[in-house]
C-alpha positions as MATLAB code, in Angstrom:
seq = 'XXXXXXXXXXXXXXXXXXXXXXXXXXXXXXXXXXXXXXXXXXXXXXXXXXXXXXXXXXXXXXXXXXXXXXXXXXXXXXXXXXXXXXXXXXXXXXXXXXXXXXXXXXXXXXXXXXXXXXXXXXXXXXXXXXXXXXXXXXXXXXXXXXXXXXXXXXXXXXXXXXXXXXXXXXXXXXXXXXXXXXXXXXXXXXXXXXXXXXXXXXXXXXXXXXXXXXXXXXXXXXXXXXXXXXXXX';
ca = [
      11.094   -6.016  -15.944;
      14.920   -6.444  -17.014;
      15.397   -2.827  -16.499;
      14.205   -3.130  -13.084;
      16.203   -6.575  -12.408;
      19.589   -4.809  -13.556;
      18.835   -1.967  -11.078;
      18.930   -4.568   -8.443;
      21.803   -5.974   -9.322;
      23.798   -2.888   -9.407;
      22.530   -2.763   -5.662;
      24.730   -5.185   -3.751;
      22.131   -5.412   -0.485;
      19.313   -6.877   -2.617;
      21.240   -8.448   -5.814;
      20.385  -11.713   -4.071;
      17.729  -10.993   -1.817;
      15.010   -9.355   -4.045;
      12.787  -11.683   -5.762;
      10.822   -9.499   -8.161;
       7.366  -11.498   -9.689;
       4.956  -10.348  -12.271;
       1.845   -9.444  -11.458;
       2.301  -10.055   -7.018;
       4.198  -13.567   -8.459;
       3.560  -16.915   -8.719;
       5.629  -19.178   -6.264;
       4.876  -22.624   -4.533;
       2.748  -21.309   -1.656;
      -1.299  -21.658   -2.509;
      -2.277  -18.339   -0.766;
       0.365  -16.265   -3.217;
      -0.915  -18.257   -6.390;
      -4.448  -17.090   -4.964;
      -3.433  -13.296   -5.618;
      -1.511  -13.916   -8.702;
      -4.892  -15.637  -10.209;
      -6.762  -12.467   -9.246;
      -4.015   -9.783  -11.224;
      -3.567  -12.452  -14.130;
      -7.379  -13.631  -14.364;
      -9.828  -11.525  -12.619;
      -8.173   -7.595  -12.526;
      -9.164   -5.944   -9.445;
     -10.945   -2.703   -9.632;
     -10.027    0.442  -10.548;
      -5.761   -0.467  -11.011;
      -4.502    0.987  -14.065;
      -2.372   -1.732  -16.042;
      -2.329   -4.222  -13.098;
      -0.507   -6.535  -15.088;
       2.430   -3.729  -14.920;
       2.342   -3.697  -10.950;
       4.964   -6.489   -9.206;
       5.296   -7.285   -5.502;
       8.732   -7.628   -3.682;
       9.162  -11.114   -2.457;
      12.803  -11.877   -0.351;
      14.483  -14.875    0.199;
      16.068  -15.751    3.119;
      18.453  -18.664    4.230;
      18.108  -20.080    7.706;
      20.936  -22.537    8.362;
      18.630  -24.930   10.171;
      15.555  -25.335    7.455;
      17.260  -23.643    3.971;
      15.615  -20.916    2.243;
      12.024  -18.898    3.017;
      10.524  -16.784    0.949;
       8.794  -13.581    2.533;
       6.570  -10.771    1.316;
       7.240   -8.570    4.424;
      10.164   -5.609    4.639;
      11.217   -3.297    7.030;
      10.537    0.184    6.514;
      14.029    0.831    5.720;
      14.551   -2.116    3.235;
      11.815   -0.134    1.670;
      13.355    3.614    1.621;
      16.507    1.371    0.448;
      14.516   -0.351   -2.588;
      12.924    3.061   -3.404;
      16.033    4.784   -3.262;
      17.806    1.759   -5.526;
      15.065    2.392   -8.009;
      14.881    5.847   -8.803;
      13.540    5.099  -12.274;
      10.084    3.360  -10.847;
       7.570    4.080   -9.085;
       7.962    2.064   -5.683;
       5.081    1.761   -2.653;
       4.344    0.494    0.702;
       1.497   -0.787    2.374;
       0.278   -2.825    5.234;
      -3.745   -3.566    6.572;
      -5.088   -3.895   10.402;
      -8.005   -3.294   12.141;
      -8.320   -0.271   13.986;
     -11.000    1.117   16.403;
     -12.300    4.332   14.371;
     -14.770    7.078   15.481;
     -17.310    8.951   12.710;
     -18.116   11.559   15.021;
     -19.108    9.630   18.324;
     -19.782    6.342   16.477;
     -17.212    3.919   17.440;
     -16.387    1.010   15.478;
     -13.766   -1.122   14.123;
     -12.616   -1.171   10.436;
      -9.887   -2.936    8.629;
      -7.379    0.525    7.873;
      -4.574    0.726    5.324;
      -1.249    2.495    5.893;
       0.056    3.336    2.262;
       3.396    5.251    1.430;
       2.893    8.482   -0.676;
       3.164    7.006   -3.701;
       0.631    4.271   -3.229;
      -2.254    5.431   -5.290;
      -0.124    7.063   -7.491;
       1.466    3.308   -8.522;
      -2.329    1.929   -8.851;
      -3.506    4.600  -11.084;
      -6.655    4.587   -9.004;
      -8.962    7.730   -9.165;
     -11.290    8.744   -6.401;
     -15.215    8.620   -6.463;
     -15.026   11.893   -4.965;
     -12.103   14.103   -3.442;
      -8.705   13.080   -4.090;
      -6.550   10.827   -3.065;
      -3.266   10.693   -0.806;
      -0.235   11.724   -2.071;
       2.691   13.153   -0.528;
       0.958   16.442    0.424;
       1.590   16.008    4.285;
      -1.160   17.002    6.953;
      -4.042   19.547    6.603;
      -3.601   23.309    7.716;
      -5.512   22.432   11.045;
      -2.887   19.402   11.939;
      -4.920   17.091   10.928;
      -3.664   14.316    9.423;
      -5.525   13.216    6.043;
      -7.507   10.117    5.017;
      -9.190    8.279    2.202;
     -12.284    6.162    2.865;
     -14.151    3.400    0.850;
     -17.360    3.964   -0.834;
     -18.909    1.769    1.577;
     -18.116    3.838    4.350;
     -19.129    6.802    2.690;
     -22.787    5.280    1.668;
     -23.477    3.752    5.170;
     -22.339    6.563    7.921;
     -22.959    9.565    5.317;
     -25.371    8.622    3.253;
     -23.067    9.393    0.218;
     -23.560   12.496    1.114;
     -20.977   15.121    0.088;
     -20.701   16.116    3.462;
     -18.163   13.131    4.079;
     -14.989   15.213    2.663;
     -13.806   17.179    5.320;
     -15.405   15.607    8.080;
     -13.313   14.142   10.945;
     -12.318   10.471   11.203;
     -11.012    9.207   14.481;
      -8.373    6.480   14.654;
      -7.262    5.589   18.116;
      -6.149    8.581   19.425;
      -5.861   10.088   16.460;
      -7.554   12.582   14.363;
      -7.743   12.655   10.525;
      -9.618   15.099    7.438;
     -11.551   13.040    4.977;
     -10.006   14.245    1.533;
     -11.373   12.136   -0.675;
     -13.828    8.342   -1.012;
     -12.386    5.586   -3.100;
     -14.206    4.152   -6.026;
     -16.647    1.284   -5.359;
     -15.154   -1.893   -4.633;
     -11.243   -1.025   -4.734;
      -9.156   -3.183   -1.886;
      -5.939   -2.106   -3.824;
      -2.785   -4.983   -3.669;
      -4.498   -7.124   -1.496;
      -7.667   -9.205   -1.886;
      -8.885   -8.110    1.823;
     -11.606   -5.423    1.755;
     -10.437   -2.117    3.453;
     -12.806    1.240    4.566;
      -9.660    3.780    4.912;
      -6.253    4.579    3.760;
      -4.385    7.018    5.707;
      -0.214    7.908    5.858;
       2.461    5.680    6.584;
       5.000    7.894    6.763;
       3.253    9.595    9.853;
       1.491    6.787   11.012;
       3.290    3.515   11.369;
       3.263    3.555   14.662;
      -0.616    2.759   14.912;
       0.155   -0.718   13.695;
       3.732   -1.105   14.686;
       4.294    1.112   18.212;
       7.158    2.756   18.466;
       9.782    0.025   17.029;
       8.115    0.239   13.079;
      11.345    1.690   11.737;
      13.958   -0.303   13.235;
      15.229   -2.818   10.783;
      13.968   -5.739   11.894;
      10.260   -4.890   12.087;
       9.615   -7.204    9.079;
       5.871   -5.881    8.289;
       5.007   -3.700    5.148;
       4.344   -5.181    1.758;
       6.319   -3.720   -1.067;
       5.163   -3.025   -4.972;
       6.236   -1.937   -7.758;
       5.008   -0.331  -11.287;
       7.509   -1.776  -14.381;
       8.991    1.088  -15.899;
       7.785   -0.032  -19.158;
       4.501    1.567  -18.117;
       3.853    5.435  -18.720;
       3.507    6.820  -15.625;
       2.692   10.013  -16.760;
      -1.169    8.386  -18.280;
      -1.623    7.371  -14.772;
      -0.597   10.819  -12.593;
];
């Protein structure tokens, strides 16, 4: 924790800005105590160490009604955090629902867009497959996808057929690599049936503006470099 805290400091752009909080933090707002109470108390599944993983909170001063605290960055405050803390392992992540296709089944599920190192940080292994990582697209264009074991028991039967079959989100095609373990939502309490890129994909949530620098939108964790990273790979 005091290894990452003198990182920030050495970075002038968040030496006041970055709030960094065990465990997601605790701070005065009920809903944030609500996810602190579920790393501290009640683990969720599958997350290697979760009392290791932090989430970025920023404080910001408004001249008219003093300081709020946010959990939201931009997706280059991110790349700027990342690149500040080249020692830790740094993610980012944001949840919406999205009209999906299994084939011609349309329906809508609550999706995930996680940076590359997302399931690295959690230490989460797959029920089957594997799981994103910075590998980029498939060899047919296809961009790639993780879905929950819920998913995988109700449209395939938990079937094995599921990995490298098609999932459709808008407009957009993805390969099925790999089905997440039973019961995994990952840094947020909400339930979620697939995890695809953000790097390639932001603009399913965000249009064509989710880079600019004040689209304030993806949540931001951390592992504490205390942890061995190398247990968890």
């Amino acid at each position: 924790m005091l290894q990452i805290v003198r990182t920030v400091r050495r970075a002038p752009a968040f030496a006041t800005a970055v709030v960094l909080c065990w465990a997601l933090g605790i701070t005065a707002a009920a809903t944030t105590y609500s996810v602190a109470d579920r790393y501290f108390f009640r683990p969720p599944a599958f997350v290697v160490r979760p009392a290791d993983v932090m989430k970025f909170h920023i404080q910001v001063h408004y001249r008219d009604r003093g300081p709020s605290v946010s959990t939201k960055f931009g997706y280059q405050q991110f790349l700027a955090i990342r690149a500040a803390l080249k020692d830790v392992l740094v993610a980012a992540y944001e949840t919406a629902d999205q009209t999906a296709a299994f084939a011609s089944e349309f329906t809508t599920l609550p999706v995930a867009l996680v940076s590359s190192d997302y399931f690295r940080l959690l230490g989460v292994r797959p029920r089957a497959g594997v799981m994103l990582s910075a590998r980029g697209s498939s060899s047919r264009g296809y961009g790639e996808a993780v879905i929950s074991e819920r998913v995988w028991r109700a449209v395939y039967g938990a079937s094995d057929t599921a990995l490298n079959a098609t999932l459709r989100i808008q407009e957009r095609s993805f390969r099925i690599i790999g089905i997440a373990p039973e019961g995994f939502t990952g840094g947020d309490l909400r339930a979620i049936d697939a995890w695809i890129p953000l790097e390639e994909n932001g603009d399913l949530i965000r249009g064509r503006s989710w880079r600019l620098q004040d689209a304030w939108w993806l949540s931001v964790i951390a592992r504490t470099p205390s942890s061995n990273t190398e247990r968890i790979e």
